[in-house]
Short mmCIF file of C-alpha atoms and ligand atoms in Angstrom, two decimals:
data_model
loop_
_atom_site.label_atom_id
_atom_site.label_comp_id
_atom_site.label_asym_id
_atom_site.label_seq_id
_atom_site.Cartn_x
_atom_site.Cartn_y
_atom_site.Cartn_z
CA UNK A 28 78.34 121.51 79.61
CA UNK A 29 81.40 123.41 78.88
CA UNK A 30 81.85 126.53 80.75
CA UNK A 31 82.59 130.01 78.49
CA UNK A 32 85.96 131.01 79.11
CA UNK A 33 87.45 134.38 78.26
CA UNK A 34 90.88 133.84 76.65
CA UNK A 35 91.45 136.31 74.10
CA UNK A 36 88.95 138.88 72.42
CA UNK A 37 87.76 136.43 70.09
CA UNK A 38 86.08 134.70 72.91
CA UNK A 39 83.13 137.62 72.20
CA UNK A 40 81.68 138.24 68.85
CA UNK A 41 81.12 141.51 67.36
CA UNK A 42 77.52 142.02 68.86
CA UNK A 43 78.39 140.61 72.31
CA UNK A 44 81.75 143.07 72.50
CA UNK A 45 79.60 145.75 71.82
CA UNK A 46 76.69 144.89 74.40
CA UNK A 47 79.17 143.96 76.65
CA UNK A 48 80.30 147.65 76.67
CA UNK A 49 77.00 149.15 76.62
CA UNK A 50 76.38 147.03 79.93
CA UNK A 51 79.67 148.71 81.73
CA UNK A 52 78.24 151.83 80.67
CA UNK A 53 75.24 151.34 82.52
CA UNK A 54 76.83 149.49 85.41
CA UNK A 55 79.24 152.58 86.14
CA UNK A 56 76.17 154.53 86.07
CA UNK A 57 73.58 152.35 88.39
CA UNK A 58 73.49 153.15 91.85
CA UNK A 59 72.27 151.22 94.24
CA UNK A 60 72.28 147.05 95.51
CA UNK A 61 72.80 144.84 92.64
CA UNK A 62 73.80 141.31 93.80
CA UNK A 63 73.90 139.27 90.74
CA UNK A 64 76.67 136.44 92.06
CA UNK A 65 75.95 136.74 95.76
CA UNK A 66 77.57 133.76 96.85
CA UNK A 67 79.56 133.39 94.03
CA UNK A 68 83.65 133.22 94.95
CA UNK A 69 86.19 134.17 92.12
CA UNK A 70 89.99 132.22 92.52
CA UNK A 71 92.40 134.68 91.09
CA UNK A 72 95.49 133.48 90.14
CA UNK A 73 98.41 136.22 89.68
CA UNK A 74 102.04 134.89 88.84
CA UNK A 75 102.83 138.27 88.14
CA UNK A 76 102.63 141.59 90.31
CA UNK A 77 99.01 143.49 89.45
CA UNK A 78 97.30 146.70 90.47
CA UNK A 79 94.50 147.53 88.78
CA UNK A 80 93.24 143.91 87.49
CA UNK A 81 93.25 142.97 91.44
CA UNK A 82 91.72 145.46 92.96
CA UNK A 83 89.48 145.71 89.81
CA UNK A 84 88.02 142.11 90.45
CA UNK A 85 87.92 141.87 94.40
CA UNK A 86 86.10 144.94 94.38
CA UNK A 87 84.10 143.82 91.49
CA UNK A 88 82.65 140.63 93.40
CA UNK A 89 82.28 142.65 96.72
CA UNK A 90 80.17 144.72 94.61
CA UNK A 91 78.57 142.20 93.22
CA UNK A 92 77.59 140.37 96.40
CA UNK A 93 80.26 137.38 95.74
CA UNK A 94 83.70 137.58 97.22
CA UNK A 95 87.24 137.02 95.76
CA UNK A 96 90.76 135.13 96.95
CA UNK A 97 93.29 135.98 95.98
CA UNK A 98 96.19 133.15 95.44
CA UNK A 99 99.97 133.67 95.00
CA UNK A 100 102.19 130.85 93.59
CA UNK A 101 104.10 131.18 96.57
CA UNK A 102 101.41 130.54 99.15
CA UNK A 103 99.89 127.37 96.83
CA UNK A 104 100.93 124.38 95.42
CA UNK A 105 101.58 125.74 91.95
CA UNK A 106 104.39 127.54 92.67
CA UNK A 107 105.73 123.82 94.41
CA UNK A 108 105.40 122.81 90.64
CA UNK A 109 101.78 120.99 91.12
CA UNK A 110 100.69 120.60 87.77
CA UNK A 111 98.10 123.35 86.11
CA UNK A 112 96.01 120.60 85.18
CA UNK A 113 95.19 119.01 88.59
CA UNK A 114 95.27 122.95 89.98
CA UNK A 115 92.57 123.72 87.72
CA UNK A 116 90.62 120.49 88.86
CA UNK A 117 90.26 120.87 92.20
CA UNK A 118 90.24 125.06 92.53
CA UNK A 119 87.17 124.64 89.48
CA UNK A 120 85.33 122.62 92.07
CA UNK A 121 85.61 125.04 95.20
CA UNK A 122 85.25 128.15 93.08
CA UNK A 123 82.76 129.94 90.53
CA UNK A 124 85.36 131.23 88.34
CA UNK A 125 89.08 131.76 87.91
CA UNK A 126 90.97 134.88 86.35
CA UNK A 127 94.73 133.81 86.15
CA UNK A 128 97.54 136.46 85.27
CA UNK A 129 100.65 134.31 84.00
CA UNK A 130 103.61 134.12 81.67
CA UNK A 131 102.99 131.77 78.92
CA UNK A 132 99.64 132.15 77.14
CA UNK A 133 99.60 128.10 76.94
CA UNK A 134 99.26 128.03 80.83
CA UNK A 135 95.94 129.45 80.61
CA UNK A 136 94.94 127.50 77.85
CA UNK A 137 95.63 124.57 79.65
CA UNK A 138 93.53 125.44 82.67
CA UNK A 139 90.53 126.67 80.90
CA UNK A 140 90.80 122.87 79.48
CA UNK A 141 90.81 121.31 82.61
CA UNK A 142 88.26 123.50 84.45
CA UNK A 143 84.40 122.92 85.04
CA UNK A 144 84.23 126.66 85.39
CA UNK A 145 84.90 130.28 83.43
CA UNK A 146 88.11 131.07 82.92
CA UNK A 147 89.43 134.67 82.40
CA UNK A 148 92.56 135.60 80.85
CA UNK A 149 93.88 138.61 83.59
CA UNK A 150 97.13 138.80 81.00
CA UNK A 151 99.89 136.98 79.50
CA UNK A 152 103.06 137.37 77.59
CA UNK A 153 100.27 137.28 74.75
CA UNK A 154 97.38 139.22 75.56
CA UNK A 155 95.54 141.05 78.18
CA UNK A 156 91.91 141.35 77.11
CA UNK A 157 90.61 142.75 79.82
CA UNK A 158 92.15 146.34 79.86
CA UNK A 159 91.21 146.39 75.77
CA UNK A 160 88.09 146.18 77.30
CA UNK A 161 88.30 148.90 79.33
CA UNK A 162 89.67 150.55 76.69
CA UNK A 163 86.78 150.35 74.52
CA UNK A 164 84.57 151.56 77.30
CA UNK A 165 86.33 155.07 77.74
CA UNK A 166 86.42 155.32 73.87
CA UNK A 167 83.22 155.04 73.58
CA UNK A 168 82.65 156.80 76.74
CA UNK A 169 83.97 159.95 75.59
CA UNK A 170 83.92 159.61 71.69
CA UNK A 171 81.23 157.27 70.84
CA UNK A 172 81.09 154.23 68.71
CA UNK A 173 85.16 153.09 67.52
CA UNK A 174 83.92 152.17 64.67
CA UNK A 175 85.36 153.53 60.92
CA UNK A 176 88.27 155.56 63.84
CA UNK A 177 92.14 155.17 63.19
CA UNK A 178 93.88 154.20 66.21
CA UNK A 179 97.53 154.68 66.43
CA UNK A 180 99.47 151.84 68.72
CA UNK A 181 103.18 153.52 69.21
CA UNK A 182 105.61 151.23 70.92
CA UNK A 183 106.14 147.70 71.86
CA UNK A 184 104.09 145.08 69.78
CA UNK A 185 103.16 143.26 73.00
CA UNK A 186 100.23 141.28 74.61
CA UNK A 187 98.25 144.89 74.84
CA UNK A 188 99.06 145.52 70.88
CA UNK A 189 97.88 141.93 70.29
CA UNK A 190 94.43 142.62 71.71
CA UNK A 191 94.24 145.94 69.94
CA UNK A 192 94.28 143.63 66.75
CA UNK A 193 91.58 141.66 67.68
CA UNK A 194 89.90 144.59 69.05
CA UNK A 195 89.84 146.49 65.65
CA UNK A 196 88.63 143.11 63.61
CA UNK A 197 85.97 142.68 65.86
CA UNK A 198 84.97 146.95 66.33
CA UNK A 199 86.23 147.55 63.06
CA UNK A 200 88.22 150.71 63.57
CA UNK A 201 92.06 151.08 61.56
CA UNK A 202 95.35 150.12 63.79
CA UNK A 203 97.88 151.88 62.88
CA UNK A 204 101.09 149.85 64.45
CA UNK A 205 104.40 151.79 64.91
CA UNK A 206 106.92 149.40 66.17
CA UNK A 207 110.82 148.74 66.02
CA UNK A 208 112.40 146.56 63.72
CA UNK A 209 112.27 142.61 66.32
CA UNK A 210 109.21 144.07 68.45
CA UNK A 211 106.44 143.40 66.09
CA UNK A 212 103.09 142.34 67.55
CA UNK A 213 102.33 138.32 67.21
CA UNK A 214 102.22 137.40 63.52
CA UNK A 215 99.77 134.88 63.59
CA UNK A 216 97.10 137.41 65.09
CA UNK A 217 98.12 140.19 62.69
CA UNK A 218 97.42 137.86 59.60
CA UNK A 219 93.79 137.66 61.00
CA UNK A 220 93.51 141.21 61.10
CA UNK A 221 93.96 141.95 57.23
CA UNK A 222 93.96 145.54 55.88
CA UNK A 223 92.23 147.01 59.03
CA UNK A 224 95.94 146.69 60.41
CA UNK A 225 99.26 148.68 59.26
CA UNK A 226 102.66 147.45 60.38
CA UNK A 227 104.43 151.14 60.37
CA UNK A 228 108.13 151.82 61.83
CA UNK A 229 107.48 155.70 61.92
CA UNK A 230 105.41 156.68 64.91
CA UNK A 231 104.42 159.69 62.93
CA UNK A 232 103.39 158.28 60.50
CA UNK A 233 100.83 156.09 62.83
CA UNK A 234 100.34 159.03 64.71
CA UNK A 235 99.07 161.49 61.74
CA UNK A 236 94.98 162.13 62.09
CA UNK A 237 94.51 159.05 64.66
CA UNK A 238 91.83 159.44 66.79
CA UNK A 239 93.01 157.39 69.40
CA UNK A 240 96.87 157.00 70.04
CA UNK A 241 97.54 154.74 72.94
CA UNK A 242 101.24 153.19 73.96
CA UNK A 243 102.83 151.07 76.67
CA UNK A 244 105.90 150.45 78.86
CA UNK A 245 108.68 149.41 76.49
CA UNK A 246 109.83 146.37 78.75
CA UNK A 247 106.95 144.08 80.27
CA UNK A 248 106.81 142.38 83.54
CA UNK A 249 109.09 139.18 82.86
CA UNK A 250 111.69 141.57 80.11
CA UNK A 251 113.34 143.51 83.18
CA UNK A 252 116.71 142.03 81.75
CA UNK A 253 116.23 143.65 78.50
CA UNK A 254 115.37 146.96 79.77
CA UNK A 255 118.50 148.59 78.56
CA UNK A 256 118.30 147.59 75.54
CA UNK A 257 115.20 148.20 74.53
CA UNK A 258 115.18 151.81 76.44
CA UNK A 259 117.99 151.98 73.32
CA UNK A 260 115.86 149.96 70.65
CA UNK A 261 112.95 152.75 71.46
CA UNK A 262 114.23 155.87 72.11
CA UNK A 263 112.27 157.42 68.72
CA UNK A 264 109.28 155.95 70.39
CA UNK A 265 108.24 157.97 72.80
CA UNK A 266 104.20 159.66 72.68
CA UNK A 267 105.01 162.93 73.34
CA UNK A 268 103.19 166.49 72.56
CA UNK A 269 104.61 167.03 68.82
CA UNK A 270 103.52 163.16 68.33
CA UNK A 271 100.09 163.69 69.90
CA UNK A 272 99.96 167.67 67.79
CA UNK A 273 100.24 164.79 64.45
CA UNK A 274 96.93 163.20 65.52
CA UNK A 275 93.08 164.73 65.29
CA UNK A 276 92.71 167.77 67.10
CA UNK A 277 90.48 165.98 69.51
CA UNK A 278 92.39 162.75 69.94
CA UNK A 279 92.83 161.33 73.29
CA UNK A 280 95.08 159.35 74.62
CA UNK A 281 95.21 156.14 76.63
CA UNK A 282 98.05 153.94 78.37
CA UNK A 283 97.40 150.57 80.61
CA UNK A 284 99.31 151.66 83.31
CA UNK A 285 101.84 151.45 84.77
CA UNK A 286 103.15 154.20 83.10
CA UNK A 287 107.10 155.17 82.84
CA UNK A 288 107.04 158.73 82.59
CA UNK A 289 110.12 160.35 80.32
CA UNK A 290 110.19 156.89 78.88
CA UNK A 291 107.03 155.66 76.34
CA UNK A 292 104.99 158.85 77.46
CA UNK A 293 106.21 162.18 78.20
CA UNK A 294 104.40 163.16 81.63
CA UNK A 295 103.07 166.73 79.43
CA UNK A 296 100.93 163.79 77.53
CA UNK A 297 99.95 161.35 80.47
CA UNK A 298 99.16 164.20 82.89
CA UNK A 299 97.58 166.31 80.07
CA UNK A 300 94.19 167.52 78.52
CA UNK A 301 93.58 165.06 76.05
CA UNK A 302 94.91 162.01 78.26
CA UNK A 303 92.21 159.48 79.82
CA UNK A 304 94.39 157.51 81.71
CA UNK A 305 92.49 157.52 85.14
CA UNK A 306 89.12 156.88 83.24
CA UNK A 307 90.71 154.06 81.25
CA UNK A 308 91.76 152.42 85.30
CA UNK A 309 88.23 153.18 86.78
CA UNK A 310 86.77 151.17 83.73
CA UNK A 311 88.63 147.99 84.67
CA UNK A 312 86.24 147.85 87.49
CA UNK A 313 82.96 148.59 85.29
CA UNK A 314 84.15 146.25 81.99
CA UNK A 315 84.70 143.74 84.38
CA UNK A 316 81.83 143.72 86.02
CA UNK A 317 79.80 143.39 82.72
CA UNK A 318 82.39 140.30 81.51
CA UNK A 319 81.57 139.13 85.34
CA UNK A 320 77.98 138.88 84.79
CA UNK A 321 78.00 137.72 81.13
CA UNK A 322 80.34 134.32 82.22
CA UNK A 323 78.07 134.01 85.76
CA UNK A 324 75.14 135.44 86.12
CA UNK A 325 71.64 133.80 85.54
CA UNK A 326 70.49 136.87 83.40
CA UNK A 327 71.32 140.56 83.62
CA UNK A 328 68.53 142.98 85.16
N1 LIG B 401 96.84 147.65 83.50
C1 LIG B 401 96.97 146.62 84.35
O1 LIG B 401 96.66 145.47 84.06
O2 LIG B 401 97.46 146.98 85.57
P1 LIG B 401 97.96 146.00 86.72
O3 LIG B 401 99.22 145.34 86.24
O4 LIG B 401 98.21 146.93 87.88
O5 LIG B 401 96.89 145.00 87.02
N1 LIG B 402 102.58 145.08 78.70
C1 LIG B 402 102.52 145.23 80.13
C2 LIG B 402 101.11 145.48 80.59
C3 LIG B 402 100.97 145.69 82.07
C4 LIG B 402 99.55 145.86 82.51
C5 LIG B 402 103.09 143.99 80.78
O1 LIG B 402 102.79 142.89 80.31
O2 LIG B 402 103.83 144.12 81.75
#
């Protein structure tokens, strides 16, 4: 049988996106022993530095009962250029599951395809899933259902805009994209999106009654060359407190983190009332857990 990967958003449907979240709810909220993949070991891959989706996952198998290792490309074979299909052979036979941060979106691709086991996308140059999950859960966590909301995206159209697409098809709230002329989100996922998504250059514009306005660093791990030039290319861009005044009085704010302060956010917005930045990182942990135990676990309790 073919093991259920989790790639992009698409990977869930509607329904299971939405139980999903429900579950982290209650997860975050259960105290006490749950051991659902005792014994279970994740492999997680990271070609690229990480905070949050690390700690996030260890912790989230520790939890859990199961444990986690964590591999560098330096310390393995990979990064000595053995191939991503014979990597994902053998570590799929030692392990339960593999989360793999990387550059191109094809690497992981290829891996799920070779892999007896689950395969989670932890982010690439295209997407990063996970934290749109986490997303979703403080949303809902302190607004309720997404559903029928405008959410303003201000910023880079990058692998976290990308997910926010696939996020609103499959919530159904409004994206309202602000982006520079050359950093538009992938075209092929904004086709599938249809008239739930506008492709705006004014961030007010986007930014004007959203309930939700979330950005991200203008230059992503694997652009540092191109900092300066896009610190030039979006310099109107920034979410600061006459943007955030544009939105719905109670709008809140969100960012991935890391966060460049002065730079996509002013630090009145990120370190302000309506910003739920350090909920948003604590839910990596919970929305994980609940994608954990839908790929893994025998059945839920
Ligand atoms: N938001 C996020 O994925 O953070 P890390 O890069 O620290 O994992
Ligand atoms: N867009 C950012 C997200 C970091 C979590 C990056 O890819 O670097």
């Amino acid at each position: 049988m073919n093991p259920r990967h989790f790639i992009s958003l698409f990977d869930l449907s509607s329904a299971e996106f939405r139980a999903l979240l429900q579950r982290a709810i209650t997860l975050k909220q259960q105290k006490g022993l749950y051991e659902p993949l005792k014994n279970k070991t994740l492999g997680m891959i990271f070609e690229k530095s990480s905070t949050r989706t690390r700690i996030s996952f260890e912790v989230a198998m520790v939890q859990f009962g199961g444990s986690a290792i964590f591999l560098s490309p330096r310390d393995t074979q990979l990064g000595r250029g053995e191939p991503i299909e014979d990597s994902a052979r053998v570590m799929s036979r030692m392990v339960d599951c593999i989360m793999l941060r990387t550059f191109s979106h094809e690497t992981v691709q290829t891996f799920a395809r070779y892999s007896r086991v689950p395969v989670i996308n932890g982010l690439t140059d295209l997407m990063h899933p996970c934290q749109v999950l986490a997303d979703m859960q403080t949303y809902f966590e302190h607004r309720g259902d997404i559903q029928g909301k405008t959410v303003a995206w201000i910023g880079d159209g990058n692998n976290m805009c990308n997910s926010y697409i696939e996020a609103a098809v499959l919530l159904d709230f409004k994206l309202h994209i602000a982006c520079p002329a050359g950093y538009k989100p992938d075209a092929a996922i904004t086709a599938q999106a249809g008239e739930r998504v506008s492709m705006l250059r004014d961030p007010k514009a986007a930014a004007a009654g959203a309930d939700l306005i979330v950005t991200d660093v203008w230059a992503s791990m694997g652009q540092e060359e191109e900092q300066e030039k896009r610190r030039q290319a979006f310099a109107d861009y920034q979410v600061d407190a006459a943007l955030m005044a544009l939105a719905a009085p109670d709008a809140i704010f969100m960012h991935c983190l890391p966060a460049h302060r002065g730079e996509e956010v002013s630090a009145a917005v990120i370190d302000g009332p309506q910003s739920v930045v350090w909920d948003e990182a604590e839910n990596r942990l919970h929305a994980q857990k609940a994608l954990l135990e839908l790929l893994l676990a025998a059945s839920p309790s």
